[in-house]
Structure formats: structure tokens, C-alpha cells
Amino acid sequence: MTRRLALGGAAAAAILVLGGVAIGTAIAEPDSPVAAQPAPATTAPTTSAPTTTPTAAPTTAPPITTKPVATKPPPFKKLTARQWKTVAKSPDDHIGERYVVYGVVTQFDAATGEDAFRANADGVRHAESYDYDTNTLFSGDATTLKSLVEDDQFRAKVTVLGSYSYDTQMGGNTTAPQLIVESIEIL
């Protein structure tokens, strides 16, 4: 069948070419006998086989998935006694900064709750508890702070929350640095 279609297509092409030559000659030479003859009929049926071109699979790249980059928080910075004093002087200027501090618990009772305490703190460790002189408020997870009691000396990794003002038992008001405890070790 394919052979028959190919031969029929070639014959049709030859007829068209010859017919075109005859017509072209008739136009060029109107008195010639070819011009008087009608052009041969080209009614031979021509059917072409359907062509199928293979289609390639869509070339879409798989979606790119990116994992969020896990960023580590900055490390806890060790301080000198002087550096601690600058933090304690203006804690609002140091919000979000992370430090290692030392101190002694001065109040951890029903008034402060299970997740907060007051302590005198410093950026360096002292041999005597009375050498810590900056009144500081600490807060954290109650489970983390559970074993801590009044008069404990500690080392804590903290993040500065800013300043905190509160009323004292003597009727006054005081402002102190407020820190959140990330981890704490009793010394």
C-alpha cells in the first residue's frame, strides 16, 4: 500500500510538471497546437499516509526544593567585669545579645515564681558571693531552674531581654537588667 501511494504521488507530480510546461508553452506561443489542446486532467486521487512524529516527553525539570538553612545562634560571649557593667548600665542597648554571667541567687521564692529569680551578677566569677554587686532579674524554664535555691552561686548562659522596672518591698521602684536563662550550672 505504501508503495502504491508513493508511485501515485510521483505520477501526480510528473503530471503537474508536464501540465505546467504545456500551459507555460501555450501562454508563450498562443498559435501552437499545444495551446489548443486542453491540459490533461489531474484527477488521480492522491492520499498520503498519515505521518506521526514521535513526541518527546515533556522536558520539565523537577521542582527545586531547598531546605531552610539552619542558622546557629551566635555563641555566648564571655565578659570582663567592665564589659558587664556596660551591659548592666544600659541593658536596652544590648537586647538579644548572648553572654556567660556569674552570680549568686538573692531571691527565689513564691514572690518570684518557679520560672524567675533575682540575683547579684557579674561577667566574671568571684571567690566570695558578696563580690557580685549588680542586681539582676533572671527568667527561664521552670524545669531548668528547678534545682536552684537562694544563696546558690551559678554560671549561666543568658540572652539580654532589656531593662525591667519593679516596685520594691520598701515602697520604692528599681530598674535592673533582665536576662533569660538558656542554661545554668550551680557552682
Tab-separated table of C-alpha atoms in Angstrom:
chain	number	residue	atom	x	y	z
A	1	MET	CA	0.000	0.000	0.000
A	2	THR	CA	2.827	2.379	0.865
A	3	ARG	CA	4.495	1.569	-2.470
A	4	ARG	CA	1.259	2.311	-4.370
A	5	LEU	CA	0.896	5.634	-2.610
A	6	ALA	CA	4.484	6.579	-3.361
A	7	LEU	CA	4.090	5.718	-7.088
A	8	GLY	CA	0.792	7.568	-7.271
A	9	GLY	CA	2.349	10.617	-5.678
A	10	ALA	CA	5.285	10.541	-8.141
A	11	ALA	CA	2.904	10.217	-11.094
A	12	ALA	CA	0.849	13.140	-9.868
A	13	ALA	CA	3.959	15.256	-9.561
A	14	ALA	CA	5.052	14.356	-13.106
A	15	ILE	CA	1.637	15.259	-14.478
A	16	LEU	CA	1.690	18.588	-12.732
A	17	VAL	CA	5.135	19.390	-14.074
A	18	LEU	CA	4.252	18.355	-17.637
A	19	GLY	CA	0.948	20.147	-17.458
A	20	GLY	CA	2.704	23.259	-16.217
A	21	VAL	CA	5.152	23.070	-19.146
A	22	ALA	CA	2.287	22.701	-21.591
A	23	ILE	CA	0.405	25.610	-20.111
A	24	GLY	CA	3.542	27.723	-19.973
A	25	THR	CA	4.248	26.905	-23.614
A	26	ALA	CA	0.669	27.725	-24.612
A	27	ILE	CA	0.911	31.106	-22.976
A	28	ALA	CA	4.261	31.787	-24.567
A	29	GLU	CA	3.125	30.547	-28.065
A	30	PRO	CA	-0.609	31.157	-28.432
A	31	ASP	CA	-0.782	29.744	-32.032
A	32	SER	CA	0.850	26.409	-31.223
A	33	PRO	CA	-1.198	23.200	-31.283
A	34	VAL	CA	-0.399	22.628	-27.639
A	35	ALA	CA	-2.259	25.797	-26.783
A	36	ALA	CA	-5.381	24.465	-28.477
A	37	GLN	CA	-5.329	21.250	-26.528
A	38	PRO	CA	-6.782	21.266	-23.095
A	39	ALA	CA	-4.468	20.337	-20.338
A	40	PRO	CA	-4.729	16.726	-19.187
A	41	ALA	CA	-6.895	16.139	-16.178
A	42	THR	CA	-5.092	15.533	-12.957
A	43	THR	CA	-7.842	13.924	-11.024
A	44	ALA	CA	-5.861	10.958	-9.859
A	45	PRO	CA	-6.653	10.540	-6.221
A	46	THR	CA	-3.703	11.143	-4.015
A	47	THR	CA	-3.689	10.130	-0.451
A	48	SER	CA	-0.737	10.390	1.746
A	49	ALA	CA	-0.052	8.151	4.656
A	50	PRO	CA	-0.531	9.862	7.962
A	51	THR	CA	2.748	10.911	9.392
A	52	THR	CA	3.433	10.520	13.016
A	53	THR	CA	6.375	12.106	14.611
A	54	PRO	CA	7.278	10.758	17.962
A	55	THR	CA	6.724	13.359	20.623
A	56	ALA	CA	9.320	13.679	23.287
A	57	ALA	CA	8.289	13.530	26.860
A	58	PRO	CA	7.857	16.978	28.367
A	59	THR	CA	11.190	18.236	29.493
A	60	THR	CA	10.204	19.933	32.689
A	61	ALA	CA	12.820	19.870	35.348
A	62	PRO	CA	11.751	18.591	38.711
A	63	PRO	CA	10.937	21.400	41.131
A	64	ILE	CA	13.900	22.622	43.059
A	65	THR	CA	13.395	22.171	46.740
A	66	THR	CA	15.618	23.905	49.170
A	67	LYS	CA	15.883	23.122	52.799
A	68	PRO	CA	15.886	26.095	55.099
A	69	VAL	CA	19.361	26.818	56.218
A	70	ALA	CA	19.651	26.102	59.889
A	71	THR	CA	21.377	29.078	61.374
A	72	LYS	CA	23.052	28.664	64.677
A	73	PRO	CA	22.516	31.415	67.181
A	74	PRO	CA	25.663	33.340	67.981
A	75	PRO	CA	27.810	31.852	70.730
A	76	PHE	CA	27.631	33.087	74.305
A	77	LYS	CA	30.276	35.763	74.752
A	78	LYS	CA	32.464	35.834	77.857
A	79	LEU	CA	32.688	39.228	79.509
A	80	THR	CA	35.106	41.158	81.645
A	81	ALA	CA	33.809	42.880	84.781
A	82	ARG	CA	33.886	46.214	82.944
A	83	GLN	CA	32.010	44.869	79.900
A	84	TRP	CA	29.326	43.506	82.236
A	85	LYS	CA	28.959	46.940	83.822
A	86	THR	CA	28.273	48.495	80.390
A	87	VAL	CA	25.558	45.868	79.753
A	88	ALA	CA	24.042	46.426	83.217
A	89	LYS	CA	24.177	50.217	82.764
A	90	SER	CA	22.034	50.161	79.597
A	91	PRO	CA	20.544	46.707	79.009
A	92	ASP	CA	18.118	48.029	76.397
A	93	ASP	CA	21.135	48.729	74.168
A	94	HIS	CA	22.116	45.052	74.384
A	95	ILE	CA	18.779	43.289	73.753
A	96	GLY	CA	19.302	39.903	72.108
A	97	GLU	CA	22.991	39.678	72.951
A	98	ARG	CA	24.160	36.404	74.475
A	99	TYR	CA	26.603	36.202	77.388
A	100	VAL	CA	28.048	33.964	80.066
A	101	VAL	CA	27.417	35.513	83.508
A	102	TYR	CA	28.132	34.510	87.075
A	103	GLY	CA	26.143	35.309	90.175
A	104	VAL	CA	24.550	34.423	93.475
A	105	VAL	CA	20.800	33.916	93.949
A	106	THR	CA	19.328	36.557	96.294
A	107	GLN	CA	15.607	35.788	95.918
A	108	PHE	CA	13.884	32.697	94.566
A	109	ASP	CA	10.557	32.202	96.309
A	110	ALA	CA	6.788	32.369	95.880
A	111	ALA	CA	7.034	36.078	95.039
A	112	THR	CA	9.309	35.434	92.027
A	113	GLY	CA	7.598	32.210	90.949
A	114	GLU	CA	9.117	28.976	89.679
A	115	ASP	CA	10.482	30.457	86.456
A	116	ALA	CA	12.222	33.633	87.673
A	117	PHE	CA	14.657	34.758	90.355
A	118	ARG	CA	16.705	37.736	91.446
A	119	ALA	CA	20.482	37.528	91.731
A	120	ASN	CA	23.543	39.692	92.041
A	121	ALA	CA	25.583	39.094	88.910
A	122	ASP	CA	28.837	39.888	87.119
A	123	GLY	CA	30.662	38.981	83.933
A	124	VAL	CA	33.421	37.201	85.876
A	125	ARG	CA	33.428	34.598	88.622
A	126	HIS	CA	34.233	35.774	92.168
A	127	ALA	CA	35.541	33.753	95.078
A	128	GLU	CA	33.121	35.392	97.521
A	129	SER	CA	29.374	35.766	96.956
A	130	TYR	CA	29.335	39.339	98.283
A	131	ASP	CA	31.582	40.440	95.393
A	132	TYR	CA	28.656	40.151	92.941
A	133	ASP	CA	27.009	43.550	93.110
A	134	THR	CA	24.662	44.045	90.113
A	135	ASN	CA	21.013	43.367	90.975
A	136	THR	CA	19.711	41.338	88.012
A	137	LEU	CA	16.449	39.577	87.149
A	138	PHE	CA	16.671	36.133	85.551
A	139	SER	CA	13.831	34.179	83.970
A	140	GLY	CA	13.754	30.796	82.298
A	141	ASP	CA	12.112	27.426	82.069
A	142	ALA	CA	10.912	26.187	85.470
A	143	THR	CA	12.414	22.761	84.778
A	144	THR	CA	15.834	24.282	84.066
A	145	LEU	CA	15.686	26.370	87.264
A	146	LYS	CA	14.155	23.671	89.498
A	147	SER	CA	17.303	22.741	91.473
A	148	LEU	CA	18.366	26.363	92.067
A	149	VAL	CA	17.780	27.917	95.532
A	150	GLU	CA	18.623	31.125	97.359
A	151	ASP	CA	22.368	31.642	98.055
A	152	ASP	CA	23.460	29.309	95.212
A	153	GLN	CA	26.365	30.579	93.173
A	154	PHE	CA	25.979	29.841	89.469
A	155	ARG	CA	27.256	30.263	85.952
A	156	ALA	CA	24.544	30.889	83.331
A	157	LYS	CA	24.336	31.291	79.585
A	158	VAL	CA	21.849	34.101	79.047
A	159	THR	CA	20.238	36.362	76.479
A	160	VAL	CA	19.609	40.011	77.367
A	161	LEU	CA	15.910	40.938	77.347
A	162	GLY	CA	16.432	44.596	78.305
A	163	SER	CA	15.645	46.527	81.456
A	164	TYR	CA	12.894	45.722	83.946
A	165	SER	CA	11.367	48.079	86.496
A	166	TYR	CA	9.577	46.819	89.589
A	167	ASP	CA	8.347	48.008	92.970
A	168	THR	CA	10.491	47.146	95.969
A	169	GLN	CA	9.237	45.914	99.358
A	170	MET	CA	10.208	49.253	100.901
A	171	GLY	CA	7.803	51.123	98.615
A	172	GLY	CA	10.369	52.317	96.097
A	173	ASN	CA	10.961	51.425	92.471
A	174	THR	CA	14.103	49.993	90.895
A	175	THR	CA	15.234	49.052	87.399
A	176	ALA	CA	17.519	46.101	86.725
A	177	PRO	CA	18.811	44.161	83.718
A	178	GLN	CA	16.558	41.269	82.769
A	179	LEU	CA	18.122	38.124	81.318
A	180	ILE	CA	16.631	34.903	80.060
A	181	VAL	CA	18.473	31.751	81.123
A	182	GLU	CA	19.374	29.341	78.329
A	183	SER	CA	21.340	27.049	80.653
A	184	ILE	CA	22.574	27.281	84.239
A	185	GLU	CA	25.149	25.446	86.336
A	186	ILE	CA	25.359	25.572	90.108
A	187	LEU	CA	28.965	26.160	91.205
